[in-house]
Structures are given as C-alpha cells and as structure tokens.
Tab-separated table of C-alpha atoms and ligand atoms in Angstrom:
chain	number	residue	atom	x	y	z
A	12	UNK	CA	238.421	340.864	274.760
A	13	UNK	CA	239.981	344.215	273.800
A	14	UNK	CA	237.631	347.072	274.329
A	15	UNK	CA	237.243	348.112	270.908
A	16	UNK	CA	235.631	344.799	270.723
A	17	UNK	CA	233.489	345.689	273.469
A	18	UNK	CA	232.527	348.995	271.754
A	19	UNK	CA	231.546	347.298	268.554
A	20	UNK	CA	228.968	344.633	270.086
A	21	UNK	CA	227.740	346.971	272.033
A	22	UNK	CA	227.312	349.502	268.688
A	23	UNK	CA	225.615	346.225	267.458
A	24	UNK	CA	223.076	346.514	269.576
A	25	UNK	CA	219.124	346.513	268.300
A	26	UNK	CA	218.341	350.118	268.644
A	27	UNK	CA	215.273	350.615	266.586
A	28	UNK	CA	213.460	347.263	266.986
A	29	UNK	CA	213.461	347.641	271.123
A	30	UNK	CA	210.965	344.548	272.146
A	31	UNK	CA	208.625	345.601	274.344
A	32	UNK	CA	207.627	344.860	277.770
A	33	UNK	CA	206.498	347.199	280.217
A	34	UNK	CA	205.906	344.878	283.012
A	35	UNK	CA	208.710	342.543	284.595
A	36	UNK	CA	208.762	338.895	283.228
A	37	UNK	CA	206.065	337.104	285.139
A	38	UNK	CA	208.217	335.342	288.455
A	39	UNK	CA	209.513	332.007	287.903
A	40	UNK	CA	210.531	329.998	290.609
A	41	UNK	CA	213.625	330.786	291.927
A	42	UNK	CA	214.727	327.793	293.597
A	43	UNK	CA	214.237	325.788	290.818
A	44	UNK	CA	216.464	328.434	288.787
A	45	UNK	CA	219.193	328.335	291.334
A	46	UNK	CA	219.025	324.319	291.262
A	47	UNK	CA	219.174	324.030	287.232
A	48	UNK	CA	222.675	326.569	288.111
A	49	UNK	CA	223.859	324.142	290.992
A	50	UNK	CA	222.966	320.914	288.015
A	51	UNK	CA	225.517	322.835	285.302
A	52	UNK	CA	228.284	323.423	287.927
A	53	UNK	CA	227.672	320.113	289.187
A	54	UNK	CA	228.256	318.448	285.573
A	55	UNK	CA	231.278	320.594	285.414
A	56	UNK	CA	233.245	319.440	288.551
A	57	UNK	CA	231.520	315.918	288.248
A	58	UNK	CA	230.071	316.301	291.559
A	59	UNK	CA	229.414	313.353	293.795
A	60	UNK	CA	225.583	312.177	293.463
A	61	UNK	CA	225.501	311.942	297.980
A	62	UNK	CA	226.935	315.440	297.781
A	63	UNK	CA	224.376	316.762	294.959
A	64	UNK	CA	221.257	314.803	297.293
A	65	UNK	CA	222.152	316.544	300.138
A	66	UNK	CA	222.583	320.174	298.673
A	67	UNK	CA	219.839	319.422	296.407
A	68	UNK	CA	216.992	320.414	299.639
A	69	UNK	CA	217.780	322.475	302.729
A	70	UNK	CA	218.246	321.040	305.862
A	71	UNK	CA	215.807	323.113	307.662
A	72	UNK	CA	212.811	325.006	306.617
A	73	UNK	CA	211.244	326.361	310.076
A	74	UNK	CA	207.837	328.577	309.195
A	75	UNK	CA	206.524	330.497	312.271
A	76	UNK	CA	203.123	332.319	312.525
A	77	UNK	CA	203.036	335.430	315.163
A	78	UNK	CA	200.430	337.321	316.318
A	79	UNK	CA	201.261	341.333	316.502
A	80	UNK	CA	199.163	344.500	317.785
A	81	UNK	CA	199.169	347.161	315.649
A	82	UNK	CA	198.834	350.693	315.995
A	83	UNK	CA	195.213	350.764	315.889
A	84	UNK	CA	194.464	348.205	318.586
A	85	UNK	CA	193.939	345.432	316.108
A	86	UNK	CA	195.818	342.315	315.486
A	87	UNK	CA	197.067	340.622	312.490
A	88	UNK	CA	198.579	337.311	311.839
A	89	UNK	CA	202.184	337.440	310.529
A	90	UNK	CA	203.571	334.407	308.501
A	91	UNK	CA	207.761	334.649	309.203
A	92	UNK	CA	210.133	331.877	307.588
A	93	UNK	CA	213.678	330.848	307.970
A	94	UNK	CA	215.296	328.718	305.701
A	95	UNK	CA	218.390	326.657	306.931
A	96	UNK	CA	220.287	325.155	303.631
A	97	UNK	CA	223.503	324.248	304.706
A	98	UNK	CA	226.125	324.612	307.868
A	99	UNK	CA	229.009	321.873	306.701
A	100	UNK	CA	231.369	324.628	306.687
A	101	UNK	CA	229.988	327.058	309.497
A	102	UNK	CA	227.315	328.896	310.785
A	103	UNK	CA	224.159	328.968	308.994
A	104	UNK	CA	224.242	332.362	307.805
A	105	UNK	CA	222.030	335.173	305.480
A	106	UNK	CA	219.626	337.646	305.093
A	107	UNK	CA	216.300	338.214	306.752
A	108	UNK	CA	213.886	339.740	304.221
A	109	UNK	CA	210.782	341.726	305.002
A	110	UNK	CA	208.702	341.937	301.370
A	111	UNK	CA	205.188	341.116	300.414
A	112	UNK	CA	205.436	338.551	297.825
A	113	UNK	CA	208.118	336.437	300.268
A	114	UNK	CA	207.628	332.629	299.771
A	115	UNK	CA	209.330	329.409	300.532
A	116	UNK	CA	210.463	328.735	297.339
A	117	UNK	CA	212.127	332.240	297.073
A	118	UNK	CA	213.731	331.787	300.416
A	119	UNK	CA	214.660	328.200	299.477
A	120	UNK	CA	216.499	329.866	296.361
A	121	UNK	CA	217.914	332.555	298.311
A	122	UNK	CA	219.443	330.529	301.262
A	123	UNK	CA	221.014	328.382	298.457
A	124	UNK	CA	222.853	330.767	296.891
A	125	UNK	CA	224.249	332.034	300.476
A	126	UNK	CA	225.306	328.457	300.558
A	127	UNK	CA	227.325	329.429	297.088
A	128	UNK	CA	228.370	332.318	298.133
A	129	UNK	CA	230.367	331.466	301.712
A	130	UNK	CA	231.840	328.584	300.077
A	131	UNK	CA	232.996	330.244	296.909
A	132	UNK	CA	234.952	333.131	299.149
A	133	UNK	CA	235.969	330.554	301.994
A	134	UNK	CA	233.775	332.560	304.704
A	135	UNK	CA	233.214	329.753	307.448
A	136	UNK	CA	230.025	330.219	306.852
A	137	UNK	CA	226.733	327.831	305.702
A	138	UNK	CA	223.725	329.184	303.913
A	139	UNK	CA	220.657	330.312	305.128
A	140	UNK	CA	217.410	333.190	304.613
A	141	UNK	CA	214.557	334.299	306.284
A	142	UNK	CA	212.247	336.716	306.069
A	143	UNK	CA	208.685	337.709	306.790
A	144	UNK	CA	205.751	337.863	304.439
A	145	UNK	CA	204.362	341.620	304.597
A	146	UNK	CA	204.919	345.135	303.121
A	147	UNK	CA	206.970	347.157	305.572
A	148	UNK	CA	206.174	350.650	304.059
A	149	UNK	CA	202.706	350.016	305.479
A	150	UNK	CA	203.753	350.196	308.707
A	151	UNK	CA	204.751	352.427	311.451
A	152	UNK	CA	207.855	352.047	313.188
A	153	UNK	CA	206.746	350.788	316.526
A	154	UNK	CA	204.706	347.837	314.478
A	155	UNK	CA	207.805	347.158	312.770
A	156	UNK	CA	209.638	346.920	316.035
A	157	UNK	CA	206.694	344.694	317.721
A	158	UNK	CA	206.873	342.551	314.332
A	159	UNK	CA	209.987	342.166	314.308
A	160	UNK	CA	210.660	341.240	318.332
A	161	UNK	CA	207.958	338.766	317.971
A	162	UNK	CA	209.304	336.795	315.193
A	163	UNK	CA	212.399	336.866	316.752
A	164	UNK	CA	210.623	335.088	319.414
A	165	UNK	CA	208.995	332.697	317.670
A	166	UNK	CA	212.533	331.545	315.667
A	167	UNK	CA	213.543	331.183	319.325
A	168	UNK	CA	216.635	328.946	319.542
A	169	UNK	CA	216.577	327.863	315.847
A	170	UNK	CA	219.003	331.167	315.911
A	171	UNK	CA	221.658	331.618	317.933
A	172	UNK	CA	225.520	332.941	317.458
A	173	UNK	CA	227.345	330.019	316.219
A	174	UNK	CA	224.412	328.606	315.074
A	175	UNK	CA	222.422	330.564	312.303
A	176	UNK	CA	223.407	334.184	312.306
A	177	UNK	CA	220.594	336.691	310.352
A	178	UNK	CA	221.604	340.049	308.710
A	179	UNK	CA	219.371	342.977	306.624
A	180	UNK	CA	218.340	341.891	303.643
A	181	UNK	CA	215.232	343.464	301.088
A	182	UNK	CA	213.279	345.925	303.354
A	183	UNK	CA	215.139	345.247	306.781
A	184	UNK	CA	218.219	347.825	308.185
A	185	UNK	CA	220.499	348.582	311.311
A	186	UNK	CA	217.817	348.969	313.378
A	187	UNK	CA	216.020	345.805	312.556
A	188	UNK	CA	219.186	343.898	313.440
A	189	UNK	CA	219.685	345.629	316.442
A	190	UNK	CA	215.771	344.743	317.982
A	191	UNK	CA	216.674	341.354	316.979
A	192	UNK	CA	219.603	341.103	319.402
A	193	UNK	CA	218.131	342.878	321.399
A	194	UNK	CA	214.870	340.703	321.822
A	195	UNK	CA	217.404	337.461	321.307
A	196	UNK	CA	219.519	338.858	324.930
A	197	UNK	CA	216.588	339.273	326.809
A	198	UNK	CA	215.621	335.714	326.313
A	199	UNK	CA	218.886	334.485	327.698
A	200	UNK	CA	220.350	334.612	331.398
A	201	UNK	CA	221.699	338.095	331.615
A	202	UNK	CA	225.648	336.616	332.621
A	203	UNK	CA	225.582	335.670	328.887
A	204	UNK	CA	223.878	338.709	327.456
A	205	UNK	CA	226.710	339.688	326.088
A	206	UNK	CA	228.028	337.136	323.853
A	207	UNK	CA	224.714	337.101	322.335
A	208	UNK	CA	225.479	340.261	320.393
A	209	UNK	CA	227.045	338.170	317.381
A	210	UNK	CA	223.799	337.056	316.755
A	211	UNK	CA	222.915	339.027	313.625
A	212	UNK	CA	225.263	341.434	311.479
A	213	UNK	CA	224.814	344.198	310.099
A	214	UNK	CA	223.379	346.347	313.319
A	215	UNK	CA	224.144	349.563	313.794
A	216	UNK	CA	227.775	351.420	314.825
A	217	UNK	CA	226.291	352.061	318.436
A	218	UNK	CA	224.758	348.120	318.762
A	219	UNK	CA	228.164	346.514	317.943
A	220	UNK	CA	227.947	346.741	314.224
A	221	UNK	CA	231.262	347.563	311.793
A	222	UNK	CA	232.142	350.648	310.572
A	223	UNK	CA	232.056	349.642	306.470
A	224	UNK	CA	228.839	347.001	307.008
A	225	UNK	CA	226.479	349.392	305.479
A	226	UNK	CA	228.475	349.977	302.265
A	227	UNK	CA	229.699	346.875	301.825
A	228	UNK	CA	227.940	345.241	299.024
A	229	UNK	CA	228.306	348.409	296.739
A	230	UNK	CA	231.477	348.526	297.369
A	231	UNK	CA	232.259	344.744	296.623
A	232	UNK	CA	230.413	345.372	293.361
A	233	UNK	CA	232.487	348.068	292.468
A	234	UNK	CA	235.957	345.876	293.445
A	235	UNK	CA	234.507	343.598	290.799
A	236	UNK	CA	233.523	345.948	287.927
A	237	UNK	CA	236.978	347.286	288.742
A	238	UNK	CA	238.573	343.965	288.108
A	239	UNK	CA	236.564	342.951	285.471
A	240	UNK	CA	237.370	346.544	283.560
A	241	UNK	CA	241.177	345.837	284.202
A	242	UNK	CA	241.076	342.550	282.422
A	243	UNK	CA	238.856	344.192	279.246
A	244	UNK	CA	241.188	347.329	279.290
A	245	UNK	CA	237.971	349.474	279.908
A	246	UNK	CA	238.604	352.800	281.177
A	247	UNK	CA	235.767	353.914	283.902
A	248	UNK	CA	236.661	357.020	283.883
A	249	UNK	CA	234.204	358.795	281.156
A	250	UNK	CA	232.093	355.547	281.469
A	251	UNK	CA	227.922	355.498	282.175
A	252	UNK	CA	225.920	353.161	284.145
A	253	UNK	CA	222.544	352.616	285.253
A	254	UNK	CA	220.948	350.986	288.367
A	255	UNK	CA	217.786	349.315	288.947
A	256	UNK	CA	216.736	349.657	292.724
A	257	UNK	CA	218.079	352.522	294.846
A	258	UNK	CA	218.223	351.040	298.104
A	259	UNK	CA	221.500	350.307	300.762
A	260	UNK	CA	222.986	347.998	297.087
A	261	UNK	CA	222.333	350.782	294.297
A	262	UNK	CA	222.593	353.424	296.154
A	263	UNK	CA	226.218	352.757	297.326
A	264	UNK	CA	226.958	351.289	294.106
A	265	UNK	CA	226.406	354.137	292.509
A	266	UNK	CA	227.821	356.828	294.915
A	267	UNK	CA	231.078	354.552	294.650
A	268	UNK	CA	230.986	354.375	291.052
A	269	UNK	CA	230.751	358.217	290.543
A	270	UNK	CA	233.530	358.357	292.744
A	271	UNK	CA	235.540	356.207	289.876
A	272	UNK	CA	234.434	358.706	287.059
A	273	UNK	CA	231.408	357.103	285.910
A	274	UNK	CA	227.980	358.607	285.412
A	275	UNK	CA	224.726	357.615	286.691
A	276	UNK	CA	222.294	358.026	283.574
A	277	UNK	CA	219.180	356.065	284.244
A	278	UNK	CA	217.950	354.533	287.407
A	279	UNK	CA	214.738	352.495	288.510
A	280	UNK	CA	212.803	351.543	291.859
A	281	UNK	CA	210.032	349.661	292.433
A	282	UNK	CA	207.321	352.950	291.476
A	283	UNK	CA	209.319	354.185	288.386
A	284	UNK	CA	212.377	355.122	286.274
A	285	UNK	CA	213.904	358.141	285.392
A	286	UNK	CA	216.785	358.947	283.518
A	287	UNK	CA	219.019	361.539	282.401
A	288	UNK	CA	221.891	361.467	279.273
A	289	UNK	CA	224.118	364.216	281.321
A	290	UNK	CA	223.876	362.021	284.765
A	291	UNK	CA	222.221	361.974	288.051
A	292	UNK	CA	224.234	362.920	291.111
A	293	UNK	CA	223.705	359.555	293.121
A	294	UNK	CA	224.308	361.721	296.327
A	295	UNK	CA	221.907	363.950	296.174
A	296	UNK	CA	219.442	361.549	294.702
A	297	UNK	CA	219.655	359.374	298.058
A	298	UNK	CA	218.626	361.900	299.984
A	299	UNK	CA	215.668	362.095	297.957
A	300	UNK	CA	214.564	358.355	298.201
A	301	UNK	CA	215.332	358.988	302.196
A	302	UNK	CA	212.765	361.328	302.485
A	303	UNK	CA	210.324	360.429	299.751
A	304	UNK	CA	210.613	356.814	299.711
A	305	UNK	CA	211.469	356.471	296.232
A	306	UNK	CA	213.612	358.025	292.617
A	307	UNK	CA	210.235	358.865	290.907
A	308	UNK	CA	209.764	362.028	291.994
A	309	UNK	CA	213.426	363.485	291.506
A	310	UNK	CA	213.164	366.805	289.483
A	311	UNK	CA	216.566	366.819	287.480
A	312	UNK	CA	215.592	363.736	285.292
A	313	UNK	CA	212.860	362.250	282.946
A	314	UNK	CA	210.575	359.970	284.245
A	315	UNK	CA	210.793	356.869	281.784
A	316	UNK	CA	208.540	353.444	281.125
A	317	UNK	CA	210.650	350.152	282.393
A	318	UNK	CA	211.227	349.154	278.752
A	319	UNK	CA	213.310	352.115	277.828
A	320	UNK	CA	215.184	352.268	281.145
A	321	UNK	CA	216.476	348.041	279.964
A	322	UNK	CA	216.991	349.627	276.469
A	323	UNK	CA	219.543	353.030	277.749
A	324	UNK	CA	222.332	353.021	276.687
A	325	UNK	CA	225.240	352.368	279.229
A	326	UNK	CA	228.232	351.032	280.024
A	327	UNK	CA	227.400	348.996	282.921
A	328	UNK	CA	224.176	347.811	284.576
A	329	UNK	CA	223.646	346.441	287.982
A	330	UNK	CA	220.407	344.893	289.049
A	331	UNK	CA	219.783	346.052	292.429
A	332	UNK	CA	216.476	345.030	293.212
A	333	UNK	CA	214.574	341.981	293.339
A	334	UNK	CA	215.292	338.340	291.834
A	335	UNK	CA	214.209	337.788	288.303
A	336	UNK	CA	213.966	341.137	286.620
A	337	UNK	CA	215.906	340.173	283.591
A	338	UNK	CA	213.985	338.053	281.206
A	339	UNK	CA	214.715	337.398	277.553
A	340	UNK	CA	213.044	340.923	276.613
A	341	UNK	CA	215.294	342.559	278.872
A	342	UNK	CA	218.657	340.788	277.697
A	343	UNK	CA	217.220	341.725	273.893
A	344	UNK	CA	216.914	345.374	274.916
A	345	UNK	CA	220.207	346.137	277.413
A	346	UNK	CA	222.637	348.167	275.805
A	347	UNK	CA	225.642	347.510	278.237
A	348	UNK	CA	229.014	345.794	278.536
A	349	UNK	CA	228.584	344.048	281.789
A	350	UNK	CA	225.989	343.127	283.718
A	351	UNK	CA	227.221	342.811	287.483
A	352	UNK	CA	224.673	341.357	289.835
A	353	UNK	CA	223.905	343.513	292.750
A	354	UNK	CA	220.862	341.450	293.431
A	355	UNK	CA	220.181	338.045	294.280
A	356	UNK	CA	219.265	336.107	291.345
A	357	UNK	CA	218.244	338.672	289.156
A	358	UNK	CA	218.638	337.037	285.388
A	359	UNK	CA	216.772	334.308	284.228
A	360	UNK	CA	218.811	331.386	282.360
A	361	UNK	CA	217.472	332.129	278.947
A	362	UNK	CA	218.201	335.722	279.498
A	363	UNK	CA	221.693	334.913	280.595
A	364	UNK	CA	222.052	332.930	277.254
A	365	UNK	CA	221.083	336.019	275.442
A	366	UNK	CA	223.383	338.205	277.123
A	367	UNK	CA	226.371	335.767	275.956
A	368	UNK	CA	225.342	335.331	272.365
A	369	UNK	CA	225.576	339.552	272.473
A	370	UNK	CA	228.789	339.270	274.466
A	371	UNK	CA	227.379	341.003	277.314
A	372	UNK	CA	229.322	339.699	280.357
A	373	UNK	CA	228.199	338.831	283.037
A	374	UNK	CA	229.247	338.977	286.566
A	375	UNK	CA	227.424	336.408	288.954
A	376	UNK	CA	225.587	337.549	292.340
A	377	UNK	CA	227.529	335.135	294.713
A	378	UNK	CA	230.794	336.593	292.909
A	379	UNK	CA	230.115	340.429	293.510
A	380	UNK	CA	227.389	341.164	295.778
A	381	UNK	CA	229.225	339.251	298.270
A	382	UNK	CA	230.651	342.399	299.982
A	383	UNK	CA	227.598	342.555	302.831
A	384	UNK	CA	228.461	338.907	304.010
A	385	UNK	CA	232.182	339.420	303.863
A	386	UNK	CA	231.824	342.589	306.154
A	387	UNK	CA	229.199	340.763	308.527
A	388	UNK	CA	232.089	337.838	308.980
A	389	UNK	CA	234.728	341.039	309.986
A	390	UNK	CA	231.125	342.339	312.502
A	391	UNK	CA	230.786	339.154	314.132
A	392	UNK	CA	234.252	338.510	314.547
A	393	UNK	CA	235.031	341.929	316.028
A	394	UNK	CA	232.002	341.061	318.094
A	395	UNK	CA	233.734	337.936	319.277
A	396	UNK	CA	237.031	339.262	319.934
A	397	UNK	CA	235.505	342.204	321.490
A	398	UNK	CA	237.445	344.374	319.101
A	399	UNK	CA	236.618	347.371	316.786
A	400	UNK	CA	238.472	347.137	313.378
A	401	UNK	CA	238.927	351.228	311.869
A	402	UNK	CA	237.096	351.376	308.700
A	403	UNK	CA	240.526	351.431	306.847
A	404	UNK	CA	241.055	347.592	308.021
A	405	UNK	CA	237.626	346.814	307.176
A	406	UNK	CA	238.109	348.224	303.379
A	407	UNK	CA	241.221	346.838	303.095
A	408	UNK	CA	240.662	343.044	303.982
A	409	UNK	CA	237.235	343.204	301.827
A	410	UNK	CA	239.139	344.650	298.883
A	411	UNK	CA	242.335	342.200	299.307
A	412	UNK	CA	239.421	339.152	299.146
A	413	UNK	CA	237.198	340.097	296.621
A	414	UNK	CA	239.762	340.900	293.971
A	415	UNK	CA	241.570	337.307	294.836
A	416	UNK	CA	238.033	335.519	294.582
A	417	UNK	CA	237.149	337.424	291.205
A	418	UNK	CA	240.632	336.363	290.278
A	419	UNK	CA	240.050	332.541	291.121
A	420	UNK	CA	236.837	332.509	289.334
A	421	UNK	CA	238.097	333.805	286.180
A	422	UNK	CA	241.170	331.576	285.999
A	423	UNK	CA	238.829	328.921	286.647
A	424	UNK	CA	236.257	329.819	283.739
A	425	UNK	CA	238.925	329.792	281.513
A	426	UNK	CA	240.594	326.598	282.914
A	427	UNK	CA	237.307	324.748	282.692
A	428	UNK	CA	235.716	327.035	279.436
A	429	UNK	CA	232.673	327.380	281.475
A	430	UNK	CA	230.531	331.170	282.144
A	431	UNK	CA	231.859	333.155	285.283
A	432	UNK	CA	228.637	331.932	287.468
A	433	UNK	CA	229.333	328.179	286.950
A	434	UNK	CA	233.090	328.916	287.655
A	435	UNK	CA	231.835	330.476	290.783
A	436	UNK	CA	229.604	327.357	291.733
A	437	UNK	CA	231.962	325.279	290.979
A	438	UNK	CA	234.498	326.252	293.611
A	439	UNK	CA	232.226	326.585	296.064
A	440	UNK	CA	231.054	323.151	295.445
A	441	UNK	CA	234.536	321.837	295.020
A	442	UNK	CA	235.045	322.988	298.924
A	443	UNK	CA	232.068	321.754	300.289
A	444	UNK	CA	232.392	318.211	298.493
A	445	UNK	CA	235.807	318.132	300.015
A	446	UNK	CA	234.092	318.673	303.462
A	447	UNK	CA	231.850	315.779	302.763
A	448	UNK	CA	233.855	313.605	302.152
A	449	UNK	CA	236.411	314.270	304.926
A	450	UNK	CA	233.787	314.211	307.242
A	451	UNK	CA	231.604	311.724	305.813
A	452	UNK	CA	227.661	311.403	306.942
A	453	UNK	CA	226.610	310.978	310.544
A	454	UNK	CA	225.951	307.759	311.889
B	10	LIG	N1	221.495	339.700	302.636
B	10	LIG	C1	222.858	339.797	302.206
B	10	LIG	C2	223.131	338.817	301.091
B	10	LIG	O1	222.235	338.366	300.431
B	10	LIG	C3	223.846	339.738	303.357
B	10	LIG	C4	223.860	338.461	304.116
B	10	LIG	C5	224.736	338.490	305.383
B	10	LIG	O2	225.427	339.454	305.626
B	10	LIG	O3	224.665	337.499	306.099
B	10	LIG	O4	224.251	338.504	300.788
C-alpha cells in the first residue's frame, strides 16, 4: 500500500464519535486466545492433528508455594509457577514474571507464544514462562531478593542450563536474573559452578550478561517498524508515535525511535497517561519513571483519561504493557498506521479484525518483540563459549535476523493471503511439525 493510501484511512478515522471506555476491556483468557491463533495457522499449513494434540497443552506446568520472611519479621506464603510448553527444538526457554494478577492460564498463554516465537526465528529454543503471583513495588529490595532465591529453590532442578533457561520478564530485571544464578550455583558442587551461569539471560554486564540484552526488544521493534515503513514507503522521519507502558520495552522503543526522527506524543503506564502534540523527550522522561516509579507525574505534558490516549493521533503505536489492552473500543478509537506489538498478546481477536477492516496493520508480538530472546540466545552462548561479543556484534547479528524473519513472514502472508501473525505461526509450526515427524513420539 502506497502511503498516500495510508494517509487517507488513517484521515478516515472516527474523530468525533470516539467510543468510550475508560477502563481496559475486562481480561479474557489468554491461553485460550493464543490457542484460537495456533487453530487459524494450523488450518492454514494443514497441520498434522498428533502435532496440533501435543502443542495444544504444555508439557509441564510445575506450581511451587514458598514461604519468605519479610522485612517486618512476618511471613507470607508466595504462590510461584513455571510453565514448560515445549522443548522439541531446544531448551525450554522464557520469561519469569513477577505481577499480581499472574495465573496459570496467562502463563500457559505466554509460554505458548515463546514456543511461536523460537520456532518462527529458528532460535534452538522451546517455549516456556514463569513467574510469581505478587506486586513487587510493595516490596523492599532484600524481600525481593529472599523471594526471589527461594523460588529459585523451590523450581530446583526443573531449571537448569540446557534444560529450561528463565530471563526478566513484567516486573523482574538484571538483578533478579543474577540472584537466580546465583542461588541456582550454590545448589550445585562448586567444580561446576561455573557452567551454571547460562542458566538465565538477561543478568547484568558484571554477572555474565551481554552488552545489548537490555535494549534488545526495543530495538527489535524498531528493526521491524523500520522494515515494515520500507515496504509502505513511509518516511519516519517527521513521523509521531505513542507508547503504552514505559518500562525496559517502551522505554527503549521509544528512545530508539526518536533517534529515527519520530516523536513521542502520548504515552501511558499502569497509573496514567499523558500526552503532548509537540513530543515528549523519551530520555529525559525515563529518568523520571526511574525515580518516581511511573509517567504520571512528568511536568512537560497533559495528563489524559485512557480513552483519549487509544484515540491520539499517531503514526505508530506499540503496546508495551500487559496482554489484552486492545479490545474492540480500542481498535474503534486508534488513530495509527501500524500497530507493532511490544507486548505479549496485547490485541484481542475481534480487535485485530477491526484494525484490518480500517487497514491498520498489524505487526505480531512473536514477529517484533522477539529482540530480548534473540539477544539472551547471543548471552547464553557467549556464556558457553566463555566469550564476550562487543555490542557492535551483538547489534549487528540481531539486526541481520530480524529483518530476514520480518522478510520471511511477509513473503509468506502474501504467498498464503493470510494476516502477518498467522504467517508468523505458521512457520514456526511448519518447523516444529517437521521435527515431529523426523523424530517421531517416544516409545
Ligand atoms: N520475556 C521476554 C519475552 O517474552 C524474553 C524471554 C527470553 O529472553 O527468554 O520474549
């Protein structure tokens, strides 16, 4: 589509009859979403019915309760999870995720997709997610520690580094990565302490992390929004775009996006939005959510209500926050070009259906927030080789792969006539059926 095209359905756009919503679409369940997306990529590639039975559950869904003491002396029950959906083509491998409205079904969701997303980019790598079901803002930093080494504990050897391989995820960093190798060394003999350190990605530069982990996902985004402008003959330069979350995804999305020429006009967390027409300097506005927590409070913009942050007009908008934040309202009400998904499952299917009768693209999560998991394979290889890669190396092998996955998937949506996330499933399934049925089922 030519971009004058773009410019008039975008023009097109309801303006005066915004529908309103001022609370997120009450949460569906987002396995069952991700499962209706693996049934239309099945149908697509006529999948094998053993394949689609045994993708269709996880293998393993371990749940773990931990006792911690907190600060005050007292103790509380913590309820962790980890969510093992597939290893046929590597390592169980994803996220651990530290939020208060956690579940199984979310994780069961989540760990599919990282299934997805390995497959799709030929990462040997399976799919997994865990996480633990509390607020961490609540807590101080040696409770996060103790809550975190204890879980560790209590997952035990159901992790290990060629077996299921955790990374940061919603409300873990660095430093929860690195307590988690930590605790994981000291519960093996210390002659193999060492090798142990692959056991997560994403730690920090000083634990054996990669120079480039932290950015990674933004900067995958932004490889694909760059693609995706090339084939639509979209200039960035001069475009605007807005953000919803401002954590390690939006906020590196967006300071790489500025980079590019485009301008930050409205942005969201999970207290508020603000926005402002003549653009918000993602830099500055980083160190602002580092030392207050979140964007509300940032002086150079206009605190807005969630329904007229989905209804600002801008060029691009990427999700960066939690799952299923784009219901039909939403997809009524965007005023964008391209939706790229910087979260995990952020669009519900009948909002996606809106967004393509407008001819608002969209660019799936496995596609382009794959940028963290592509980095964490470089991290845990360096880790194995016992090498350091210079961040140059690092940018340059994640930009050569996203661009030739986001080049794969589109040939393939066109090939087949299908949307850009079925394309996506759709090669990822195509490699792990071919797995299958190489290797065939055990006995
Ligand atoms: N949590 C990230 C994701 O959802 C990164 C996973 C990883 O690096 O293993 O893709």
């Amino acid at each position: 589509m030519a971009q004058s095209e773009v410019a008039k359905q975008t023009k097109a756009a309801p303006t005066a009859s915004v529908a309103s919503s001022t609370e997120a679409p009450p949460k569906g369940n987002l396995y069952t979403i991700v499962q209706g997306q693996l049934d239309k990529a099945a149908k697509a590639v006529n999948l094998s019915r053993e394949v689609y039975t045994i993708l269709s559950q996880p293998k393993n869904e371990l749940i773990v309760h931990f006792p911690v003491r907190l600060d005050d002396g007292n103790y509380r029950l913590f309820k962790g999870y980890r969510v093992q959906h597939n290893n046929i083509l590597g390592p169980y491998k994803g996220g651990i995720r530290y939020h208060e409205d956690v579940t199984l079904d979310e994780l069961k969701g989540l760990g599919a997709s990282m299934t997805w997303k390995s497959a799709l980019h030929d990462i040997p790598f399976g799919g997994a997610k865990g996480g633990i079901k509390f607020n961490p803002r609540l807590h101080s930093k040696g409770e996060l520690e103790r809550i975190t080494r204890r879980y560790t504990h209590a997952l035990g050897g159901n992790i290990g580094p060629e077996s299921d391989i955790p990374a940061p995820d919603v409300g873990t960093n660095g430093q929860t990565m690195v307590w988690i190798m930590d605790t994981f060394m000291n519960m093996r003999e210390s002659s193999d302490k060492n090798a142990m350190r692959r056991v997560v990605t994403g730690k920090t530069i000083n634990s054996g992390g990669s120079y480039g982990r932290e950015s990674a996902t933004g900067q995958g985004i932004v490889h694909c929004i760059t693609e995706w402008a090339k084939h639509r003959r979209f200039n960035l330069n001069g475009s605007s775009f807005m953000v919803q979350g401002f954590g390690n995804v939006g906020s590196h999305t967006a300071k790489i996006l500025a980079k590019l020429g485009s301008t930050l006009v409205a942005v969201g967390d999970y207290k508020g939005y603000i926005a402002n027409p003549e653009g918000l300097n993602a830099h500055k506005l980083a160190e602002h959510v580092a030392q207050t927590g979140s964007v509300e409070s940032y002086k150079h913009a206009r605190v807005i209500g969630r329904e007229e942050f989905f209804a600002t007009e801008a060029d691009l908008f990427i999700p960066a926050a939690l799952e299923l934040e784009i219901g039909e309202t939403e997809a009524k009400n965007l005023r964008c070009k391209v939706v790229a998904e910087g979260a995990n499952g952020p669009t519900y299917p009948e909002a996606e259906a809106i967004l393509a009768e407008r001819g608002i693209d969209l660019l799936p999560d496995i596609l382009v927030n794959s940028g963290g998991v592509m980095v964490s394979y470089f991290e845990w290889l360096q880790n194995k080789r016992a090498e350091r890669w210079p961040l140059e190396e690092v940018e340059q092998r994640l930009e050569e792969w996203m661009k030739r996955t986001f080049g794969q998937v589109q040939d393939f949506a066109e090939e087949l006539k299908v949307d850009m996330r079925t394309a996506a499933y759709a090669i990822g399934l195509d490699r792990i059926e071919k797995a299958y049925s190489e290797r065939g089922i055990f006995p």
